[in-house]
XYZ file of N, CA and C in Angstrom:
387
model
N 119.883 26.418 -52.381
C 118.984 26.535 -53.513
C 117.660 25.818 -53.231
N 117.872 24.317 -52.422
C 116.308 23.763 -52.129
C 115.680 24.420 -51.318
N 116.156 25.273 -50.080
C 115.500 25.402 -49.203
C 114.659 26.562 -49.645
N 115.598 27.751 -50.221
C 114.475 28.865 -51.060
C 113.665 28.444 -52.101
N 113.658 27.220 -52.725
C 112.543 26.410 -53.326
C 111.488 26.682 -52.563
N 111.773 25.638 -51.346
C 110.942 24.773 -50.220
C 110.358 26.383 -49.881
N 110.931 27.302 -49.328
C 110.101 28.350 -48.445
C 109.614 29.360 -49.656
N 109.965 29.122 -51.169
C 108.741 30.048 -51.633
C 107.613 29.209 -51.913
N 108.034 27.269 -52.000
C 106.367 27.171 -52.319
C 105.180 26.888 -50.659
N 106.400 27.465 -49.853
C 105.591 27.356 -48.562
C 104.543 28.772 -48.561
N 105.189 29.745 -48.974
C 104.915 30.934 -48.624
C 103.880 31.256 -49.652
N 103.804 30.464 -51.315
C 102.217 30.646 -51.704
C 101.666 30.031 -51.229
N 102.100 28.612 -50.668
C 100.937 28.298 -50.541
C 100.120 28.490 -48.840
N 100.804 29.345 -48.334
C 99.828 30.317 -47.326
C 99.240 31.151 -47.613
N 99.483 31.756 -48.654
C 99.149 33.159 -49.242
C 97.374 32.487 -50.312
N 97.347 31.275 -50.983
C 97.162 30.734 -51.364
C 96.151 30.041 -50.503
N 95.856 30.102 -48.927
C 95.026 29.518 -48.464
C 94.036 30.526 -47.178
N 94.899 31.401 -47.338
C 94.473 32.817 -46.813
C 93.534 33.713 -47.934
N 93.789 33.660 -48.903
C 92.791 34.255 -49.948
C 91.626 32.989 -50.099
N 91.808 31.517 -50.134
C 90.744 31.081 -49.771
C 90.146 31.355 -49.016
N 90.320 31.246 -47.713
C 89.663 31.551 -46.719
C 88.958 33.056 -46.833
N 89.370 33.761 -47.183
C 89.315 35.076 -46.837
C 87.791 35.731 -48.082
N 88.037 34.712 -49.161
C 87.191 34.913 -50.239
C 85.996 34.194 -50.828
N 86.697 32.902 -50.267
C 86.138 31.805 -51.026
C 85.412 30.777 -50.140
N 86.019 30.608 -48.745
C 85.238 29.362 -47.792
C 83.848 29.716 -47.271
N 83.081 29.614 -47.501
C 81.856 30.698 -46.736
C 81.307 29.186 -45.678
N 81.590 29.797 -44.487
C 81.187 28.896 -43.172
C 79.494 29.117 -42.845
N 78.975 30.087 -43.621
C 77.176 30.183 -43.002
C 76.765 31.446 -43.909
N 75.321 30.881 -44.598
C 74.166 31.747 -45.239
C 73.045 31.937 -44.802
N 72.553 33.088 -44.280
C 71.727 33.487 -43.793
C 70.669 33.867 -44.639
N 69.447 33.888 -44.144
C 68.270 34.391 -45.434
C 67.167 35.325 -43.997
N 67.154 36.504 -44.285
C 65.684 37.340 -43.542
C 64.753 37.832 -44.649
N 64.109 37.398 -44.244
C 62.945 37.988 -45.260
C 61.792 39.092 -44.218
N 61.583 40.026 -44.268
C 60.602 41.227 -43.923
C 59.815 41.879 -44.934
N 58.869 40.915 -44.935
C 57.731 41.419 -45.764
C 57.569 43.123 -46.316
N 57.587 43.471 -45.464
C 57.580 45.424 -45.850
C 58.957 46.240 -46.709
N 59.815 45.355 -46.414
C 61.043 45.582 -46.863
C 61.634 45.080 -48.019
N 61.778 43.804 -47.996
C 62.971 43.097 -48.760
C 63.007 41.742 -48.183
N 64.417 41.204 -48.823
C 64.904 39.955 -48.634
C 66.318 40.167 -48.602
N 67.108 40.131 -47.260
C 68.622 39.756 -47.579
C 69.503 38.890 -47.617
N 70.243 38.355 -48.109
C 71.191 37.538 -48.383
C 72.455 37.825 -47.438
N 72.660 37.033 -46.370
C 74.152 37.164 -45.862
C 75.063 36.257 -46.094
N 76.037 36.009 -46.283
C 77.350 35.091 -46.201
C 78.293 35.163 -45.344
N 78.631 34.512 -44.939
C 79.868 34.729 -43.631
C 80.844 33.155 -44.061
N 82.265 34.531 -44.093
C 83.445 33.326 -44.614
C 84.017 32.875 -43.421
N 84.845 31.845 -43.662
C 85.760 31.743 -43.017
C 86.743 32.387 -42.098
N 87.700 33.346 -42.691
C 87.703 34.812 -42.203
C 87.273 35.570 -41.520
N 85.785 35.471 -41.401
C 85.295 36.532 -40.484
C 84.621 37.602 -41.313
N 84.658 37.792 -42.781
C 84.061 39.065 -43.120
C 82.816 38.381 -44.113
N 82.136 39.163 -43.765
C 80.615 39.151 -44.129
C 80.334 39.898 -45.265
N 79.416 39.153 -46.323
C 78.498 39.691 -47.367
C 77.278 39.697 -47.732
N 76.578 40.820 -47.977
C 75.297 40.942 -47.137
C 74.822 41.922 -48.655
N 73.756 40.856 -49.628
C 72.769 41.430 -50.432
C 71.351 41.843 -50.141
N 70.840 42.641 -50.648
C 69.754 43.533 -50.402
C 68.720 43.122 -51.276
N 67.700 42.562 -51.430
C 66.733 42.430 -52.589
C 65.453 42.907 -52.083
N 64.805 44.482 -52.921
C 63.631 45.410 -52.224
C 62.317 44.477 -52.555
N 61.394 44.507 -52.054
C 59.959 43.383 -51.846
C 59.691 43.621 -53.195
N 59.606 44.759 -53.679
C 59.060 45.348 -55.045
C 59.949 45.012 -56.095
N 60.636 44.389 -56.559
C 61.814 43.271 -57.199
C 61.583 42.122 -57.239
N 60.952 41.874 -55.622
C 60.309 39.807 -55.962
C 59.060 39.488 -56.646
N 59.528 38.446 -57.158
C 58.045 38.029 -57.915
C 57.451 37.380 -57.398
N 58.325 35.571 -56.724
C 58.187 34.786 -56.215
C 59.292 34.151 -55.648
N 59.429 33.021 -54.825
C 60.278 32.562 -53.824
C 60.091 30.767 -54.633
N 60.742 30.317 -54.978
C 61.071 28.690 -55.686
C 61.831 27.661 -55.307
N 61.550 26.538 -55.021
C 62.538 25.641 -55.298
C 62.815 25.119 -56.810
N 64.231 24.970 -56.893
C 64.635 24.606 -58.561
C 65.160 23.645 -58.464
N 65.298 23.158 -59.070
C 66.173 21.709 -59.517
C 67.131 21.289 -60.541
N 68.338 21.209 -60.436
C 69.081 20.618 -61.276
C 69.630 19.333 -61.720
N 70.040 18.727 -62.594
C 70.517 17.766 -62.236
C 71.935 17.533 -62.487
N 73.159 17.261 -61.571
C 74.388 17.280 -61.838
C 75.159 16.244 -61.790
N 75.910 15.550 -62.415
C 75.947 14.149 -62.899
C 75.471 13.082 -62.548
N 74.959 12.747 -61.643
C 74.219 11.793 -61.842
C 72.951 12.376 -60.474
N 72.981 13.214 -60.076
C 72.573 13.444 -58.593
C 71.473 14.653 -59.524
N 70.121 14.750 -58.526
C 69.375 15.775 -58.853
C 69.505 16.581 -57.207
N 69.732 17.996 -57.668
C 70.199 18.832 -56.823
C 68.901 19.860 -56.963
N 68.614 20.407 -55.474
C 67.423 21.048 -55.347
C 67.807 22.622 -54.547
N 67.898 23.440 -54.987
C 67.885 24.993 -54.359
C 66.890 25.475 -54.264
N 67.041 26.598 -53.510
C 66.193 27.810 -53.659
C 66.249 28.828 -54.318
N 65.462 29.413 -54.771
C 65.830 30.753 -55.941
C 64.639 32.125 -55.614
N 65.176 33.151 -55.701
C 64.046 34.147 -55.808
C 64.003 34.657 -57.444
N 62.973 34.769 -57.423
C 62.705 35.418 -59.027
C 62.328 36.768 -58.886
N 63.124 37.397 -59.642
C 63.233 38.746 -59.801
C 62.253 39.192 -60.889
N 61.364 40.355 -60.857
C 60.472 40.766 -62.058
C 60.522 41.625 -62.441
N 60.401 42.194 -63.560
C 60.948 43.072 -64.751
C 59.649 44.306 -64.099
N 60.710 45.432 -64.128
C 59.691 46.805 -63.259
C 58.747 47.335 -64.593
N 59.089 47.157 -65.587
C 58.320 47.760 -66.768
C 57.048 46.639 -66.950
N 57.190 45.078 -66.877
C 56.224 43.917 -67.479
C 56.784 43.197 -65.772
N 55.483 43.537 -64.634
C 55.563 42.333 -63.763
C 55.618 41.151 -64.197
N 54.821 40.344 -64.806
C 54.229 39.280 -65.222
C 55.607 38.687 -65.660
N 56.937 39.055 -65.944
C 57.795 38.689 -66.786
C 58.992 38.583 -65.415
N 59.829 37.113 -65.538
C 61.043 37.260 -64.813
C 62.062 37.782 -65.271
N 63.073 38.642 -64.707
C 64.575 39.035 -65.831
C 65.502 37.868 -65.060
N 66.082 37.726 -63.462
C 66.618 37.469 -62.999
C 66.599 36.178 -61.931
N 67.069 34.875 -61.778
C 67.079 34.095 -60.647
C 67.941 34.622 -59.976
N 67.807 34.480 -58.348
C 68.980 34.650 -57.391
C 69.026 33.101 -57.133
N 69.900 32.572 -57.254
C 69.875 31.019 -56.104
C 70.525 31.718 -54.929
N 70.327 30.687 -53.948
C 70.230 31.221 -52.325
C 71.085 29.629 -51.831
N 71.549 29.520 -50.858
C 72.772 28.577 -50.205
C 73.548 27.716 -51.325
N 73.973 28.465 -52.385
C 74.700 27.923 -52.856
C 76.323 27.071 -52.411
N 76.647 27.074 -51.077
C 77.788 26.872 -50.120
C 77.394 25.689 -49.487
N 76.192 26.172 -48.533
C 75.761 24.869 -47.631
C 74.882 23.836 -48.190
N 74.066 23.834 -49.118
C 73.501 23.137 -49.865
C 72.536 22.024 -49.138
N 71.532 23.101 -48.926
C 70.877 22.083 -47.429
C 69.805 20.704 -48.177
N 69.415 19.772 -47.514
C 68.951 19.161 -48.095
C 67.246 19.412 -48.483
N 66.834 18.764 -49.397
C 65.008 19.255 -49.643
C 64.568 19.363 -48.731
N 63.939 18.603 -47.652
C 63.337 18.957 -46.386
C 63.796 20.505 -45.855
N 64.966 20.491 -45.556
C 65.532 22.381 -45.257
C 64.989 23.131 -45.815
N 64.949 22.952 -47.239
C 64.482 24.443 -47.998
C 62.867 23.924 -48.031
N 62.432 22.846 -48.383
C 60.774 23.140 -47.790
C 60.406 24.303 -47.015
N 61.122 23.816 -45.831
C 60.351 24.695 -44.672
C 60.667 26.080 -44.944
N 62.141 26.295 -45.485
C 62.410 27.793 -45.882
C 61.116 28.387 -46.588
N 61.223 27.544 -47.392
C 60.115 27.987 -48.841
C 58.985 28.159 -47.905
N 58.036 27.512 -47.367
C 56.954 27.807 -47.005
C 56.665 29.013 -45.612
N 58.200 29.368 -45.141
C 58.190 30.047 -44.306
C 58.400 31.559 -45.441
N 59.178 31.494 -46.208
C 58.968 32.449 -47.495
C 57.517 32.856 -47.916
N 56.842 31.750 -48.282
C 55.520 31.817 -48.872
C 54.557 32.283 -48.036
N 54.797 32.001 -46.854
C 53.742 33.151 -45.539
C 54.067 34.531 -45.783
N 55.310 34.836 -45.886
C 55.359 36.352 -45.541
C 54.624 36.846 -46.812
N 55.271 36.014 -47.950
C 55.149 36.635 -49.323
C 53.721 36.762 -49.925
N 52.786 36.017 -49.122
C 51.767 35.693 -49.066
C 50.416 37.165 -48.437
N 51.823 37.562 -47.604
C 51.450 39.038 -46.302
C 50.886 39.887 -47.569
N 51.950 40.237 -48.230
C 51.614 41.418 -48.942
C 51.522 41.537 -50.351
N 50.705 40.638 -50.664
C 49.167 40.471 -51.864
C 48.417 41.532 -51.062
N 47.793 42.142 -51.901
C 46.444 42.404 -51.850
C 45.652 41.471 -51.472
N 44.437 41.872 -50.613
C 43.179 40.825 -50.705
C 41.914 40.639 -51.457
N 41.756 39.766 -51.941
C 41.088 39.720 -53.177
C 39.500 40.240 -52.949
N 38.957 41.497 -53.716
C 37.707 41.808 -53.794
C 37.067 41.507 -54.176
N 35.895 41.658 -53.380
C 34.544 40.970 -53.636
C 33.860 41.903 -54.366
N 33.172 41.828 -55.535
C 31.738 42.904 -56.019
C 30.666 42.606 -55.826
C-alpha cells in the first residue's frame, strides 16, 4: 500500500516538473527589432520549444522603460506601447518584454536606446517651408 503511495506521488511529481519545464521555465528572451517590419518577441523554455510574437512597426507607438514597485524593491522593464489604428495619438495596449530574465536597468538602457535608433529610422523627416 506505501509503495503505490510512494510511486504515484513520484510519478506526479515528474509529470509535474515536465509541464514546468515544458511551459513554464523560459531559459532566454530574445528581442529583434527591424525597423521596416516589426518587433519580435522570442522565448525559449527549458524544453526546447520556442515562442515567438510578432508586433507589425505600424502597431508601435513607442518603446519604454516602466517601473514598478514590488514590495519593497522598485522594478524596472521594458514595454512597447501599442496605438489605437483609428486615434494614433492614443495607447490601447502595453507589451512588457523579459518578463523571465529580468535584466537589470543598465541592460534595458542600452536595449531602449538601441530601440530608439531604429524607431527613430522611420519618422518622417521634419519639413522645412
Amino acid at each position: 500500500q506505501n509503495s503505490m503511495v510512494l510511486s504515484a506521488a513520484i510519478f506526479i511529481t515528474l509529470i509535474g516538473l515536465i509541464i514546468y519545464l515544458h511551459f513554464v521555465k523560459i531559459d532566454e528572451e530574445s528581442l529583434l527589432v527591424i525597423g521596416s517590419l516589426g518587433i519580435q518577441v522570442t522565448s525559449s523554455y527549458a524544453s526546447g520549444k520556442e515562442s515567438t510574437t510578432f508586433i507589425e512597426m505600424s502597431q508601435v507607438k513607442d518603446v519604454v522603460i516602466n517601473e514598478a514597485i514590488h514590495l519593497q524593491k522598485v522594478i524596472y522593464y521594458l514595454c512597447i506601447l501599442l496605438q489605437d489604428p483609428g486615434n494614433p495619438q492614443e495607447v490601447t495596449e502595453i507589451v512588457p518584454l523579459f518578463q523571465s530574465s529580468k535584466p537589470r536597468l543598465d541592460c534595458l538602457i542600452e536595449v531602449y536606446k538601441s530601440c530608439q535608433e531604429i524607431l527613430e529610422q522611420r519618422k518622417p523627416a521634419p519639413q522645412s517651408s
